[in-house]
Tab-separated table of C-alpha atoms in Angstrom:
chain	number	residue	atom	x	y	z
A	1	VAL	CA	21.914	3.415	-9.658
A	2	PRO	CA	19.243	0.834	-8.823
A	3	ALA	CA	18.380	0.750	-5.121
A	4	ASP	CA	19.588	-2.815	-4.683
A	5	SER	CA	22.907	-2.257	-6.430
A	6	ARG	CA	25.821	-1.611	-4.117
A	7	ARG	CA	29.281	-0.199	-4.357
A	8	ASN	CA	31.793	-2.999	-4.392
A	9	GLY	CA	34.763	-2.562	-2.112
A	10	GLY	CA	35.701	0.965	-3.182
A	11	THR	CA	36.612	-0.136	-6.724
A	12	GLY	CA	34.062	2.176	-8.321
A	13	ASP	CA	32.173	-0.879	-9.534
A	14	PHE	CA	28.464	-1.150	-8.966
A	15	GLN	CA	27.452	-4.756	-8.473
A	16	THR	CA	23.989	-5.311	-9.918
A	17	ASN	CA	21.609	-8.142	-9.248
A	18	PRO	CA	20.653	-10.261	-12.277
A	19	VAL	CA	17.061	-8.959	-12.527
A	20	ASP	CA	18.241	-5.341	-12.635
A	21	GLY	CA	20.894	-6.481	-15.106
A	22	ALA	CA	18.212	-7.966	-17.351
A	23	ARG	CA	16.381	-4.641	-17.181
A	24	GLN	CA	19.592	-2.893	-18.265
A	25	LEU	CA	19.835	-5.303	-21.204
A	26	MET	CA	16.208	-4.541	-22.079
A	27	SER	CA	16.992	-0.812	-21.954
A	28	VAL	CA	19.539	-1.296	-24.770
A	29	GLY	CA	17.026	-3.175	-26.920
A	30	PHE	CA	16.952	-6.854	-25.982
A	31	PRO	CA	13.505	-8.429	-25.506
A	32	LYS	CA	12.643	-9.932	-22.125
A	33	ASN	CA	13.645	-13.536	-22.911
A	34	GLY	CA	16.959	-12.629	-24.563
A	35	ALA	CA	17.755	-10.225	-21.717
A	36	ALA	CA	17.016	-12.894	-19.102
A	37	TYR	CA	19.246	-15.476	-20.799
A	38	LEU	CA	22.064	-12.968	-21.206
A	39	ALA	CA	21.638	-11.876	-17.569
A	40	GLY	CA	21.856	-15.491	-16.372
A	41	THR	CA	25.050	-15.900	-18.350
A	42	ILE	CA	26.537	-12.670	-17.020
A	43	GLN	CA	25.733	-13.934	-13.516
A	44	ALA	CA	27.651	-17.152	-14.289
A	45	GLU	CA	30.566	-15.359	-15.952
A	46	SER	CA	31.107	-12.311	-13.721
A	47	SER	CA	28.487	-12.286	-10.936
A	48	TRP	CA	27.541	-8.830	-12.273
A	49	ARG	CA	30.854	-7.371	-11.040
A	50	LEU	CA	31.531	-5.857	-14.438
A	51	ARG	CA	34.335	-3.462	-13.538
A	52	ARG	CA	36.461	-5.807	-11.464
A	53	PRO	CA	40.168	-5.954	-12.329
A	54	VAL	CA	41.129	-7.900	-15.456
A	55	TRP	CA	42.524	-11.325	-14.611
A	56	ASP	CA	44.675	-13.956	-16.272
A	57	GLU	CA	43.823	-17.503	-17.285
A	58	VAL	CA	40.430	-18.874	-16.198
A	59	GLN	CA	39.955	-22.559	-15.410
A	60	ASP	CA	42.912	-23.658	-17.526
A	61	ASP	CA	41.499	-22.051	-20.697
A	62	GLY	CA	44.951	-20.913	-21.841
A	63	SER	CA	43.876	-17.275	-22.096
A	64	ASP	CA	46.110	-14.275	-21.493
A	65	ARG	CA	43.480	-11.818	-20.152
A	66	ASN	CA	39.802	-11.977	-19.181
A	67	GLY	CA	37.416	-9.227	-18.139
A	68	GLY	CA	34.012	-7.607	-18.228
A	69	ALA	CA	30.434	-8.793	-18.231
A	70	ILE	CA	30.901	-12.070	-20.066
A	71	SER	CA	34.570	-12.604	-19.249
A	72	TRP	CA	35.712	-11.542	-22.699
A	73	MET	CA	39.147	-13.016	-23.288
A	74	ASP	CA	42.349	-12.478	-25.220
A	75	ASP	CA	44.400	-15.492	-26.230
A	76	ALA	CA	47.545	-14.695	-28.218
A	77	GLU	CA	48.227	-18.363	-28.924
A	78	LYS	CA	44.900	-18.681	-30.788
A	79	ASN	CA	45.035	-15.143	-32.264
A	80	HIS	CA	41.801	-14.487	-30.392
A	81	TYR	CA	41.421	-10.930	-29.049
A	82	ARG	CA	37.808	-10.381	-27.973
A	83	LEU	CA	38.654	-8.344	-24.878
A	84	SER	CA	40.984	-6.058	-26.825
A	85	ARG	CA	38.351	-5.648	-29.552
A	86	VAL	CA	35.727	-4.726	-26.944
A	87	GLU	CA	38.068	-2.213	-25.311
A	88	GLU	CA	38.846	-0.699	-28.707
A	89	TYR	CA	35.121	-0.343	-29.406
A	90	LEU	CA	34.587	1.271	-25.993
A	91	GLY	CA	37.629	3.516	-26.341
A	92	LYS	CA	38.769	2.637	-22.822
A	93	PRO	CA	39.721	-0.306	-20.602
A	94	ILE	CA	36.893	-2.656	-19.645
A	95	THR	CA	37.506	-1.749	-15.998
A	96	GLU	CA	36.316	1.800	-16.774
A	97	ALA	CA	33.180	0.800	-18.704
A	98	THR	CA	29.846	1.216	-16.938
A	99	ASN	CA	27.219	-1.504	-16.877
A	100	ILE	CA	25.194	0.196	-19.615
A	101	GLU	CA	28.287	0.657	-21.780
A	102	GLN	CA	29.012	-3.053	-21.435
A	103	MET	CA	25.375	-3.924	-22.275
A	104	ARG	CA	25.648	-1.785	-25.420
A	105	CYS	CA	28.930	-3.495	-26.184
A	106	ILE	CA	27.277	-6.924	-25.946
A	107	ARG	CA	24.633	-5.737	-28.411
A	108	TRP	CA	27.324	-4.335	-30.755
A	109	GLU	CA	29.481	-7.467	-30.579
A	110	LEU	CA	26.530	-9.770	-31.197
A	111	SER	CA	25.226	-7.736	-34.150
A	112	THR	CA	28.689	-7.356	-35.684
A	113	TYR	CA	30.319	-10.757	-35.140
A	114	TYR	CA	27.513	-13.147	-34.155
A	115	PRO	CA	24.535	-12.274	-36.404
A	116	GLU	CA	22.712	-15.604	-35.978
A	117	GLN	CA	22.987	-15.430	-32.184
A	118	PHE	CA	21.949	-11.765	-32.331
A	119	ARG	CA	18.829	-12.694	-34.307
A	120	ILE	CA	17.870	-15.427	-31.806
A	121	LEU	CA	18.503	-13.275	-28.724
A	122	ASN	CA	16.447	-10.442	-30.262
A	123	ASN	CA	13.500	-12.631	-31.219
A	124	PRO	CA	10.845	-12.472	-28.481
A	125	PHE	CA	9.560	-15.858	-29.696
A	126	SER	CA	12.858	-17.775	-29.463
A	127	THR	CA	12.522	-21.000	-27.500
A	128	PRO	CA	14.619	-21.797	-24.424
A	129	ARG	CA	16.520	-24.353	-26.500
A	130	GLN	CA	17.351	-21.741	-29.164
A	131	LEU	CA	18.380	-19.231	-26.489
A	132	ARG	CA	20.669	-21.760	-24.758
A	133	ARG	CA	22.333	-22.636	-28.064
A	134	ALA	CA	22.780	-18.951	-28.989
A	135	ILE	CA	24.354	-18.180	-25.596
A	136	LYS	CA	26.706	-21.171	-25.879
A	137	ARG	CA	27.866	-20.093	-29.343
A	138	TYR	CA	28.253	-16.460	-28.333
A	139	VAL	CA	30.068	-16.901	-25.018
A	140	GLY	CA	31.965	-20.075	-25.936
A	141	TYR	CA	32.209	-21.630	-22.471
A	142	PRO	CA	33.177	-25.305	-22.055
A	143	GLU	CA	30.252	-27.636	-21.320
A	144	ARG	CA	31.572	-28.249	-17.808
A	145	ASN	CA	30.955	-24.552	-17.072
A	146	VAL	CA	27.242	-24.389	-17.880
A	147	GLY	CA	26.482	-24.049	-14.172
A	148	ALA	CA	23.206	-22.435	-13.198
A	149	ARG	CA	23.134	-19.898	-16.039
A	150	PHE	CA	19.944	-21.273	-17.616
A	151	THR	CA	18.032	-22.050	-14.430
A	152	ASP	CA	18.988	-18.524	-13.341
A	153	ALA	CA	17.747	-17.218	-16.713
A	154	GLU	CA	14.330	-18.829	-16.218
A	155	ARG	CA	14.137	-17.458	-12.654
A	156	ILE	CA	15.067	-13.968	-13.922
A	157	LEU	CA	12.465	-14.216	-16.674
A	158	ARG	CA	9.742	-14.981	-14.110
A	159	GLN	CA	10.744	-11.861	-12.143
A	160	LEU	CA	10.654	-9.439	-15.090
């Protein structure tokens, strides 16, 4: 466990800072810029508390369940089951998946279901504009929820 990670409230979750998170993403094959942009998004989506309990609807999005690194969601009304698909891939609930398992899952999901975004996030020469667009299409957050994910990504990139 990285020295600056800490146990979170006895839940068995290790909360990681975004720079260490980017390094974890790099360890599963993402180049520095793609890892930084994904890490900034994970910071915005879950604050790097990847094993926190699964929760219900987020910001009136109509979802049934949300969880994990990028707040994967299930939405029965839209026949949209990303969280269930991720848990099936992992072979266990998201709350039991380690950080590295979730980083590998992000790589698997991108390569399997989001090939264009996967290509951009794996290209060390992708521009910030391309990376922002790839993240938006992969995560699917509403524009009002952009937050600091991309300024955080640039800060993370400078620290790698």
